[in-house]
XYZ file of C-alpha atoms in Angstrom:
711
model
C -17.756 14.071 10.527
C -20.481 12.973 12.615
C -24.011 12.110 12.011
C -26.983 12.367 14.368
C -28.333 8.998 15.918
C -31.343 7.605 14.300
C -34.233 6.623 16.316
C -33.156 2.669 16.021
C -29.693 3.381 17.237
C -28.844 2.047 20.645
C -28.221 4.514 23.664
C -25.368 2.770 25.102
C -22.869 -0.150 24.443
C -20.754 -1.351 26.938
C -20.982 1.423 29.215
C -20.398 3.835 26.569
C -22.945 6.631 25.924
C -23.258 6.856 22.217
C -23.126 10.589 21.169
C -23.318 10.128 17.198
C -22.638 8.037 14.089
C -19.094 8.352 12.626
C -19.912 6.216 9.617
C -21.170 2.793 8.609
C -19.848 -0.117 6.724
C -21.073 -3.364 5.091
C -20.826 -5.214 8.548
C -21.177 -2.498 11.130
C -21.724 0.843 12.384
C -19.065 3.015 14.286
C -20.449 5.405 16.679
C -18.741 8.225 18.695
C -19.217 7.173 22.409
C -18.270 8.266 25.799
C -17.407 6.341 28.441
C -17.914 6.935 32.383
C -14.778 8.457 32.817
C -15.728 11.116 30.280
C -13.253 9.706 27.507
C -14.475 9.744 23.870
C -14.250 6.462 22.086
C -14.890 5.171 18.442
C -17.379 2.333 19.089
C -17.695 -0.479 16.248
C -20.782 -2.568 16.532
C -21.504 -5.433 14.183
C -25.012 -5.575 12.575
C -27.305 -8.298 13.942
C -27.522 -10.048 10.381
C -23.751 -10.769 10.575
C -23.461 -11.435 14.540
C -25.332 -14.576 13.990
C -23.074 -15.659 11.502
C -20.144 -17.670 12.865
C -17.534 -16.825 10.425
C -18.250 -13.025 10.931
C -18.060 -13.379 14.777
C -14.809 -15.043 14.144
C -13.302 -12.661 12.278
C -14.393 -9.943 14.510
C -13.195 -11.767 17.498
C -9.954 -11.994 15.533
C -9.716 -8.239 14.897
C -10.161 -7.571 18.803
C -7.275 -9.799 19.531
C -5.042 -8.338 16.981
C -5.737 -4.904 18.042
C -5.077 -5.819 21.971
C -1.611 -7.188 20.725
C -0.291 -4.130 19.221
C 1.488 -1.622 21.762
C 2.412 1.510 20.049
C 1.909 5.151 20.814
C 0.908 5.524 16.984
C -1.358 2.921 16.600
C -4.871 3.487 18.352
C -5.423 1.714 21.310
C -8.364 -0.680 22.266
C -10.084 0.678 25.613
C -12.890 -2.045 25.609
C -14.461 -4.753 23.610
C -16.912 -7.482 23.943
C -16.886 -9.843 20.809
C -19.240 -12.360 22.633
C -22.114 -10.017 23.280
C -25.428 -10.238 21.167
C -24.112 -7.104 19.387
C -20.171 -7.451 19.531
C -18.555 -4.267 19.733
C -14.901 -2.719 19.879
C -14.105 0.595 21.356
C -11.051 2.176 20.690
C -9.616 5.587 21.419
C -11.319 8.338 19.509
C -9.019 10.624 17.329
C -10.728 13.622 15.990
C -8.681 14.466 13.204
C -8.884 13.622 9.416
C -7.796 10.761 7.585
C -4.352 11.057 5.599
C -6.711 10.576 2.806
C -8.493 13.589 3.579
C -5.895 15.824 4.630
C -4.140 15.211 1.094
C -7.199 15.607 -0.870
C -8.081 19.003 1.059
C -4.996 20.515 1.766
C -2.409 18.850 -1.040
C 0.775 16.887 -0.693
C 2.670 16.891 2.737
C 5.985 18.834 2.814
C 9.220 16.808 2.822
C 9.661 16.642 6.569
C 6.264 16.085 7.498
C 6.228 13.054 5.073
C 9.287 11.728 6.805
C 7.880 12.100 10.320
C 4.640 10.371 8.939
C 6.790 7.535 7.451
C 9.053 7.230 10.655
C 6.079 7.051 13.069
C 4.122 4.530 11.079
C 7.244 2.760 10.679
C 7.046 2.221 14.296
C 3.543 1.178 14.527
C 4.079 -1.423 11.833
C 7.188 -2.585 13.463
C 5.023 -2.950 16.696
C 2.146 -4.960 14.454
C 5.143 -7.492 13.085
C 6.501 -7.542 16.616
C 3.086 -9.072 17.718
C 3.405 -11.744 14.913
C 0.828 -10.053 12.842
C 0.455 -8.651 9.280
C -1.901 -5.288 8.913
C -2.844 -6.179 5.372
C -4.718 -3.065 4.520
C -2.149 0.035 5.205
C -3.876 3.066 3.345
C -4.253 6.500 3.697
C -7.938 6.138 4.900
C -6.530 3.866 7.773
C -4.210 6.463 8.892
C -5.876 9.517 11.355
C -3.651 12.512 11.969
C -3.382 14.160 15.144
C -1.197 17.095 16.312
C 1.398 14.843 18.177
C 1.490 12.428 15.463
C -0.674 9.955 13.139
C -2.526 6.890 14.438
C -2.659 3.653 12.445
C -5.994 1.861 12.561
C -8.581 -0.645 11.681
C -6.891 -4.341 12.376
C -10.082 -5.922 10.806
C -8.111 -8.084 8.373
C -4.861 -8.184 10.403
C -3.645 -11.558 11.190
C -0.887 -13.878 11.838
C 0.852 -15.164 8.504
C 0.272 -18.835 9.538
C -3.481 -18.419 10.430
C -6.008 -19.823 8.034
C -8.019 -17.382 6.167
C -11.678 -17.081 6.361
C -11.720 -16.217 2.882
C -11.284 -18.195 -0.362
C -8.068 -19.206 -1.242
C -7.748 -16.810 -4.444
C -9.423 -13.755 -2.770
C -7.540 -10.554 -2.843
C -7.701 -9.040 0.400
C -6.797 -5.256 1.131
C -7.025 -1.993 -1.073
C -6.126 -1.874 -4.889
C -3.467 0.421 -4.804
C -1.512 -0.331 -1.649
C -1.445 -4.420 -2.353
C 1.808 -5.716 -2.870
C 2.581 -7.686 -5.904
C 2.108 -10.795 -3.853
C -1.120 -9.854 -2.735
C -2.434 -8.819 -5.973
C -1.667 -12.161 -6.934
C -3.859 -13.803 -4.158
C -0.414 -15.005 -2.312
C -0.308 -14.798 1.288
C 0.893 -11.371 2.918
C 4.042 -11.094 4.892
C 5.247 -8.028 6.984
C 7.153 -6.948 3.645
C 3.625 -6.785 2.056
C 2.884 -4.043 4.827
C 6.145 -2.220 4.233
C 4.991 -2.160 0.276
C 1.884 -0.497 1.120
C 3.522 1.955 3.246
C 5.787 2.964 0.451
C 2.404 3.618 -1.586
C 1.473 5.641 1.227
C 4.416 7.872 1.712
C 4.396 8.113 -2.037
C 0.729 9.361 -1.941
C 1.450 11.899 0.972
C 4.331 13.209 -0.862
C 2.627 13.678 -4.379
C -0.788 13.538 -3.987
C -0.872 10.686 -6.655
C -0.872 6.757 -6.288
C 2.466 5.175 -7.421
C 0.612 2.899 -9.904
C -2.047 5.067 -10.746
C -5.777 4.722 -10.339
C -8.665 3.219 -12.479
C -10.342 -0.479 -13.008
C -9.231 -2.664 -10.303
C -7.804 -5.466 -12.714
C -5.871 -2.874 -14.624
C -4.447 -1.353 -11.111
C -3.344 -4.754 -10.075
C -1.708 -5.673 -13.524
C 0.451 -2.358 -13.202
C 1.380 -3.235 -9.416
C 2.521 -6.346 -10.543
C 4.274 -5.485 -13.986
C 5.138 -1.713 -13.865
C 7.566 0.383 -12.259
C 6.106 2.948 -9.733
C 5.553 6.665 -10.440
C 7.765 8.179 -7.928
C 8.067 11.710 -9.846
C 7.804 14.371 -6.952
C 9.196 12.411 -4.320
C 11.891 14.090 -2.488
C 15.266 12.932 -3.572
C 16.260 12.199 0.224
C 13.756 9.486 0.224
C 13.352 8.225 -3.195
C 15.972 5.616 -3.029
C 13.920 4.126 0.216
C 10.492 4.319 -1.370
C 12.176 2.376 -4.239
C 13.396 -0.234 -2.368
C 9.938 -0.391 -0.344
C 8.108 -0.871 -3.781
C 10.571 -3.667 -5.005
C 8.449 -6.629 -6.795
C 10.276 -8.925 -4.544
C 9.482 -8.884 -1.056
C 12.927 -9.995 0.102
C 14.482 -6.702 -1.459
C 12.182 -4.341 1.099
C 13.595 -3.056 4.053
C 11.801 -4.089 7.250
C 9.577 -1.564 9.227
C 12.364 -1.258 11.677
C 14.831 -0.411 8.853
C 12.815 2.188 7.580
C 12.532 3.667 11.079
C 16.154 3.907 11.268
C 16.568 5.230 7.603
C 14.216 7.821 8.030
C 16.119 9.438 10.883
C 13.615 12.132 11.231
C 13.017 13.688 14.969
C 9.589 12.763 16.096
C 7.227 15.344 17.553
C 7.128 15.824 21.242
C 3.574 16.890 21.609
C 3.548 19.421 19.046
C 2.148 20.087 15.896
C 5.123 21.794 14.066
C 5.413 18.619 12.051
C 2.141 19.110 9.807
C 1.562 22.359 7.616
C -0.707 24.703 9.022
C -3.561 23.934 7.046
C -3.477 20.276 7.972
C -3.323 21.732 11.827
C -6.235 23.882 11.086
C -8.313 20.998 9.724
C -7.610 18.959 12.772
C -8.693 22.018 14.649
C -11.709 22.350 12.989
C -12.678 18.727 13.200
C -12.246 18.992 17.068
C -14.222 22.195 17.071
C -17.156 20.609 14.992
C -17.672 18.050 17.966
C -18.800 21.312 19.963
C -21.829 21.525 17.555
C -22.858 18.129 18.443
C -26.552 18.455 19.032
C -27.765 17.293 22.798
C -28.387 13.708 23.020
C -31.632 12.632 21.953
C -33.941 9.874 22.702
C -33.180 6.493 20.708
C -34.933 3.321 20.580
C -32.980 2.057 23.720
C -33.438 4.923 25.801
C -37.131 4.458 26.202
C -37.352 1.066 27.454
C -34.512 -2.029 27.724
C -36.754 -5.239 28.213
C -39.666 -3.393 29.065
C -37.940 -1.376 31.717
C -37.220 2.086 31.886
C -33.639 3.243 31.144
C -31.868 6.310 32.772
C -28.563 7.912 31.898
C -25.910 6.890 34.578
C -25.379 9.575 37.182
C -21.511 10.028 36.822
C -22.121 10.621 33.130
C -21.187 14.321 32.456
C -24.166 16.776 31.385
C -24.250 18.414 28.178
C -22.536 21.396 29.488
C -19.966 19.383 31.074
C -19.222 17.648 27.669
C -18.945 20.785 25.671
C -17.061 22.154 28.354
C -14.615 19.201 27.974
C -14.681 19.295 24.153
C -13.641 22.980 24.738
C -10.756 22.107 26.398
C -9.505 19.668 23.774
C -10.143 22.183 20.809
C -8.358 25.223 23.114
C -5.112 22.346 23.220
C -5.213 22.180 19.505
C -5.143 25.879 19.398
C -2.325 26.393 21.188
C -0.589 23.753 19.373
C -1.368 24.968 16.219
C 0.673 28.307 16.734
C -2.288 30.630 16.292
C -4.546 28.343 14.149
C -8.267 29.751 14.482
C -10.717 27.537 16.162
C -14.534 27.763 15.257
C -17.915 25.981 16.363
C -19.213 24.354 13.369
C -22.874 24.996 12.709
C -25.334 22.530 12.061
C -27.137 21.667 8.857
C -30.151 19.776 10.529
C -33.054 21.616 9.005
C -34.223 23.122 12.241
C -35.847 26.819 11.792
C -33.573 29.853 12.455
C -33.688 31.953 15.529
C -35.132 35.218 15.178
C -31.669 36.854 15.293
C -30.691 34.750 12.295
C -31.339 35.715 8.893
C -33.353 33.723 6.748
C -31.514 31.013 5.116
C -31.185 30.892 1.434
C -31.660 27.542 -0.752
C -28.599 27.406 -2.730
C -27.842 24.846 -5.608
C -24.157 24.743 -6.575
C -22.323 24.159 -9.741
C -18.989 23.208 -10.092
C -17.738 22.999 -13.716
C -14.844 23.553 -16.149
C -15.967 27.144 -17.752
C -12.629 28.352 -19.223
C -10.571 25.220 -19.456
C -9.932 22.366 -21.705
C -13.482 21.012 -21.254
C -15.118 24.468 -21.416
C -17.544 23.363 -23.943
C -19.216 20.620 -21.825
C -18.916 22.926 -18.768
C -20.626 25.556 -20.124
C -23.312 23.700 -21.798
C -24.099 22.015 -18.483
C -24.111 25.235 -16.450
C -26.616 26.912 -18.999
C -29.020 23.879 -18.544
C -28.974 23.953 -14.715
C -29.581 27.694 -14.846
C -32.162 27.143 -17.058
C -33.913 24.934 -14.639
C -33.358 27.107 -11.881
C -34.767 29.822 -13.545
C -37.779 28.150 -14.690
C -38.640 27.053 -11.085
C -38.095 30.490 -9.932
C -40.620 31.868 -12.058
C -43.518 29.653 -11.082
C -46.281 31.140 -8.957
C -46.831 29.807 -5.682
C -43.382 28.288 -5.137
C -42.153 27.469 -1.478
C -39.280 29.275 -1.914
C -36.708 30.842 -4.245
C -33.363 28.971 -5.367
C -30.356 30.519 -5.867
C -27.700 29.325 -7.989
C -23.842 29.633 -6.966
C -21.272 28.571 -9.626
C -17.507 27.983 -9.450
C -15.125 27.581 -12.509
C -12.423 24.871 -11.621
C -11.089 25.498 -15.034
C -10.524 21.676 -15.578
C -7.635 21.786 -12.964
C -7.607 19.378 -9.922
C -5.871 21.683 -7.739
C -8.207 24.419 -8.200
C -11.253 22.150 -8.133
C -9.962 21.390 -4.528
C -10.003 25.263 -3.693
C -13.445 25.915 -5.231
C -15.107 22.805 -3.727
C -13.937 23.824 -0.446
C -15.286 27.208 -1.014
C -18.624 26.209 -1.842
C -18.948 23.510 0.717
C -18.385 26.018 3.529
C -21.414 27.962 2.742
C -23.959 26.629 5.273
C -26.705 27.359 2.855
C -25.596 25.042 0.335
C -27.997 22.153 -0.204
C -26.318 20.070 -2.916
C -23.873 20.604 -6.022
C -23.831 19.647 -9.377
C -20.405 18.840 -10.736
C -17.679 18.661 -11.952
C -17.140 18.303 -15.616
C -14.207 15.965 -16.019
C -13.031 12.943 -13.739
C -10.188 14.425 -12.457
C -11.635 17.320 -11.087
C -14.656 15.355 -9.813
C -12.383 13.128 -8.086
C -10.396 15.943 -6.471
C -13.350 17.464 -5.232
C -15.082 14.297 -3.398
C -13.569 14.828 -0.095
C -14.329 18.522 0.378
C -17.807 17.752 -0.240
C -18.192 14.732 1.521
C -16.449 16.266 4.533
C -19.409 18.819 5.064
C -22.310 16.015 3.876
C -23.090 17.972 0.520
C -24.752 15.696 -1.832
C -22.498 15.766 -4.842
C -24.022 14.899 -8.231
C -22.083 14.697 -11.470
C -23.893 14.584 -14.771
C -20.697 13.669 -17.103
C -18.004 12.284 -14.925
C -18.153 8.467 -15.409
C -15.298 7.230 -13.856
C -15.868 3.956 -11.631
C -12.976 4.515 -9.101
C -11.677 8.054 -7.665
C -8.543 7.808 -5.809
C -8.474 5.856 -2.484
C -11.581 7.829 -1.247
C -14.939 6.156 -0.611
C -17.477 9.177 -0.765
C -20.849 8.626 1.187
C -22.747 11.465 -0.603
C -21.825 11.481 -4.060
C -24.250 10.008 -7.012
C -23.174 9.462 -10.418
C -26.034 10.383 -12.585
C -24.756 9.028 -15.936
C -23.761 5.711 -17.277
C -20.435 4.611 -15.910
C -17.370 3.737 -18.062
C -18.022 0.304 -16.927
C -21.588 0.087 -17.420
C -21.976 1.825 -20.948
C -20.263 -0.925 -22.778
C -22.909 -3.683 -22.154
C -25.523 -1.776 -23.753
C -23.014 -0.900 -26.556
C -21.869 -4.668 -26.824
C -25.550 -5.753 -27.286
C -25.894 -3.372 -30.100
C -23.057 -4.491 -31.936
C -24.543 -8.272 -31.359
C -27.835 -7.155 -32.766
C -26.165 -5.935 -35.807
C -24.731 -9.092 -36.392
C -21.129 -8.907 -34.958
C -19.729 -12.079 -33.965
C -16.096 -11.566 -33.902
C -14.798 -8.103 -32.635
C -11.427 -6.533 -32.346
C -10.849 -4.279 -29.254
C -7.992 -1.798 -29.548
C -7.484 -0.316 -26.061
C -5.156 2.829 -26.298
C -3.512 4.007 -22.910
C -2.956 7.167 -24.378
C -6.724 7.646 -23.601
C -6.044 6.869 -19.903
C -8.724 5.535 -17.321
C -11.898 6.232 -19.609
C -10.114 4.425 -22.722
C -9.381 1.442 -20.223
C -12.477 1.071 -18.629
C -14.719 1.422 -21.720
C -12.027 -0.926 -23.681
C -11.658 -3.622 -21.161
C -15.436 -3.890 -20.045
C -16.495 -3.884 -23.667
C -14.374 -6.786 -24.189
C -15.862 -8.572 -21.121
C -19.222 -8.003 -22.314
C -18.409 -9.328 -25.592
C -17.650 -12.474 -23.965
C -20.982 -12.678 -22.044
C -22.660 -12.480 -25.532
C -20.763 -15.384 -27.036
C -19.041 -12.821 -29.234
C -15.179 -13.661 -29.806
C -12.924 -10.792 -28.794
C -9.616 -9.952 -30.081
C -8.034 -7.586 -27.789
C -4.844 -5.606 -28.224
C -3.462 -2.682 -25.630
C -1.543 0.043 -27.341
C 1.100 1.596 -25.345
C 0.979 5.367 -24.486
C 4.428 5.762 -26.142
C 3.363 4.077 -29.417
C 3.816 6.630 -32.326
C 2.460 4.279 -35.224
C -0.855 2.336 -34.680
C -0.915 1.237 -38.173
C 0.828 -2.286 -37.702
C -1.300 -3.358 -34.694
C -4.595 -2.404 -36.710
C -3.293 -4.449 -39.635
C -2.361 -7.673 -37.584
C -6.066 -7.121 -36.058
C -7.622 -7.209 -39.277
C -5.701 -10.350 -40.158
C -7.579 -12.109 -37.754
C -10.784 -11.307 -40.027
C -13.085 -9.649 -37.282
C -16.473 -8.331 -38.473
C -16.370 -5.483 -36.061
C -13.658 -3.114 -34.523
C -13.608 -1.009 -31.698
C -11.337 1.708 -30.597
C -11.247 3.323 -27.406
C -8.696 6.243 -27.037
C -8.017 9.832 -28.052
C -9.708 11.902 -30.836
C -6.055 12.360 -32.556
C -5.310 8.699 -32.374
C -8.653 7.657 -33.310
C -8.226 9.424 -36.785
C -5.251 8.037 -37.313
C -6.743 4.334 -36.685
C -9.542 5.016 -38.894
C -7.225 6.165 -41.646
C -5.170 3.017 -41.031
C -8.029 0.739 -41.160
C -9.561 2.353 -44.071
C -6.181 1.117 -46.041
C -7.230 -2.378 -45.152
C -10.231 -4.506 -46.452
C -11.966 -4.313 -43.238
C -15.708 -3.805 -44.059
C -17.321 -4.478 -40.727
C -18.888 -2.558 -37.870
C -16.738 0.407 -36.335
C -17.288 1.827 -33.129
C -15.450 4.575 -31.157
C -15.287 5.435 -27.358
C -17.404 8.345 -26.884
C -14.514 10.649 -25.109
C -12.688 10.198 -28.674
C -15.765 11.534 -30.454
C -14.999 15.232 -30.726
C -15.090 17.537 -33.647
C -11.289 16.985 -34.281
C -12.081 13.168 -35.021
C -14.034 14.115 -37.657
C -11.472 16.769 -39.363
C -8.543 14.779 -38.794
C -10.068 11.458 -40.098
C -11.919 12.931 -43.169
C -13.493 10.400 -45.289
C -12.270 7.444 -43.217
C -14.251 8.866 -40.317
C -17.552 7.819 -42.269
C -19.594 5.004 -40.711
C -18.165 4.803 -37.316
C -20.550 4.318 -34.525
C -20.441 6.289 -31.041
C -22.362 4.710 -27.853
C -22.640 8.019 -25.951
C -24.324 8.859 -22.551
C -25.654 11.928 -23.960
C -28.774 12.576 -25.846
C -28.941 14.481 -29.210
C -30.389 18.181 -28.276
C -32.478 17.855 -31.239
C -34.241 14.506 -30.345
C -37.941 14.398 -29.599
C -37.824 13.919 -25.735
C -35.980 17.151 -25.675
C -37.398 19.161 -27.929
C -39.267 21.480 -25.326
C -36.057 21.775 -23.614
C -34.310 22.672 -26.651
C -36.787 25.385 -27.496
C -36.469 26.844 -24.306
C -32.749 26.803 -24.207
C -32.435 28.491 -27.816
C -34.937 31.078 -26.482
C -33.051 31.833 -23.418
C -29.427 31.721 -24.907
C -30.008 32.728 -28.468
C -28.509 29.489 -29.904
C -29.258 25.618 -29.834
C -28.286 23.237 -26.957
C -24.890 21.378 -27.423
C -24.363 18.037 -26.113
C -24.669 17.306 -22.210
C -26.974 20.498 -21.774
C -30.015 18.192 -21.574
C -28.510 16.029 -19.226
C -27.476 18.586 -16.557
C -30.963 20.091 -16.844
C -32.364 16.819 -15.738
C -30.207 16.403 -12.736
C -31.137 20.278 -11.564
C -34.880 19.370 -12.068
C -34.494 15.999 -10.078
C -32.828 18.062 -7.136
C -35.612 20.725 -7.312
C -38.277 17.985 -7.230
C -36.742 16.402 -4.314
C -36.342 20.002 -2.427
C -40.206 20.828 -3.285
C -41.253 17.475 -1.826
C -39.963 17.548 1.332
C -42.397 20.088 3.279
C -39.652 22.377 4.492
C -35.844 22.862 4.063
C -34.120 19.262 4.367
C -30.969 18.773 5.953
C -27.998 17.677 3.372
C -28.166 14.277 4.606
C -31.788 13.978 4.277
C -31.735 15.374 0.776
C -29.076 12.906 -0.143
C -30.940 10.267 0.960
C -34.251 11.480 -0.996
C -32.112 11.489 -4.068
C -30.263 7.986 -3.366
C -33.479 6.381 -2.739
C -35.806 7.829 -5.027
C -36.655 7.452 -8.658
C -37.055 10.207 -11.124
C -38.311 10.303 -14.589
C -36.211 12.882 -16.512
C -36.441 13.965 -19.947
C -33.171 12.026 -21.114
C -33.686 8.746 -18.943
C -34.858 7.530 -15.547
C -32.653 8.300 -12.690
C -32.390 5.704 -9.815
C -29.457 4.259 -7.945
C -28.435 1.003 -6.788
C -27.791 0.887 -2.910
C -24.299 -0.298 -2.725
C -22.523 1.895 -5.078
C -24.834 4.458 -5.927
C -24.665 3.904 -9.858
C -27.483 4.565 -12.191
C -29.238 1.220 -12.339
C -30.092 1.525 -16.062
C -27.738 1.856 -18.777
C -29.929 3.818 -21.533
C -27.364 5.275 -23.879
C -27.538 6.751 -27.465
C -25.940 5.593 -30.674
C -24.483 8.056 -33.299
C -22.823 7.260 -36.691
C -20.593 9.243 -38.762
C -22.614 10.169 -41.810
C -21.543 13.003 -44.198
C -18.944 14.498 -41.898
C -21.189 14.457 -38.838
C -22.465 12.663 -35.939
C -25.867 11.511 -36.984
C -28.293 10.730 -34.108
C -29.558 7.350 -34.379
C -31.669 6.722 -31.368
C -31.705 5.168 -27.848
C -30.442 1.917 -27.105
C -31.194 0.136 -24.103
C -30.475 -3.269 -22.718
């Protein structure tokens, strides 16, 4: 998707008239540009602060040289470059389609034939890369763009010949975790076989929608890549054996890219879209049609003057009407290729006033939550908290607008989460969405909202990594699993803990691993001796592990996992002579832990991101909630109420209806003092900058609130 040019953007680069922004990264900005011939291009420009650094300029020069050496119809060709310019730039042919990551997230896994065609064409692209004496080193779904006539491999930014000297330190892992070969995960040199491993991961993802070595913390992901077998459930039988060979731990046991091409033996498309499912063809057509809605070129900083002299648009450049006609023809071609797929012109959400003939736009806040599934208690509490905030705002006299709440129940199911997110995001009046309730549904919905530039905020999903996407309009308004343990470890330290056993139960999934592993790391920072243990998912008796840990004479014990197995650990610990501090990871602190553990639950502490609804800071909220719904608020309701009030505060402070992008910037860059905590986000990851959490202790068979803990 595109974004409007800013006033500071250049008007043209290397003979390309810049039309819009395609994205920005740590080192530069990628623009949509048009050459004098009328052809569209993706123009990558290095930021000035990096252009002056010899090592970055050398890396960029290597990227240009690498991309030019690759000759394949399935690799995006270079159309121009100047690595020695004051603002180094690289132009490649523009592919309007989505990335493979977006297509799978929005449309689901590819059918078997589509996966085989994809694999064969990418194998041919890698064959060209390897024949040029290069290793790509970052083959992943985000670096594969889909077009009706086939995929295109992009981004040769870290490609280089195997024998070239790296510009990074010797022990730096280069590439994307989840697609790194075992040798790369261990900081060993990459080879063509490493690209084949990555292609195997990519094809498994395309076929199943899952990464073969899972997701989560980077160190855990790299460990599984090196030591565990891949999860290939759902991969078609006729390609499973080939992918098993691609994912061999030994590089010598993997096929070459050319051998993969021959083994797949699937007929490649002849300029038709019949290899792709209709939903993906429609997505490609929609992306192309959305270009029709690009605004007319606005004056930018370099339009006004260049070295003090007026600048004119070249005479040969097509007028806006010519450009729209050109893009319309491209969209019509996609329509024909898609066998009747509807083509539509996207409407802009730019904050401009509606025309007299259009209806007045609504101000909609969306809520996506699990209202009827496994986490319905949390989802319903959050929906009610958000609804209360909206109703309170709408009851004000002199309010600048009326806010409409639009809810969607994803039932805690990832597949349904994609569908409801796509439906919400398609409403042009939607300004932002709060949700989803759980980690899996939040991760599944990211691409749908990000594709439409909808600001998405979660009040309860704390995962640090979500699949392979890097969402640009997402804010995690809750301390993350990797942020919370620093404060929890400090609290244990202040309570006298100096030697702590940490039991990470793999049955608890990503939350258990991230909480437990990060807790161990933070104990080390505080000079607390840690005794870590990892319980396998299939372990049926954790009592021996508990006894072995207690034998090390710790004065603290931490368990992260599931409520049922937490109860078993609590009972096993109660059978020993251990009398130190006990801490339970908050995802396991549910009512069933109390009932199953019984007396053994007494004394366990929980460090959680949610406040007790009866605590003083939220007492007025609790009163209003009880009056509105006839019952006291559950956990998580106040946090969702806070997030809704933060969005409302930003909407009322803009002086008019903001665009989605402007609203996101206001939320991401601002600071809001809520009832539960102060909300401010760091510039790089958009995580909360504070790790304020709340301590509970089990007393008398209930979770007793012990106050806020800050570090």
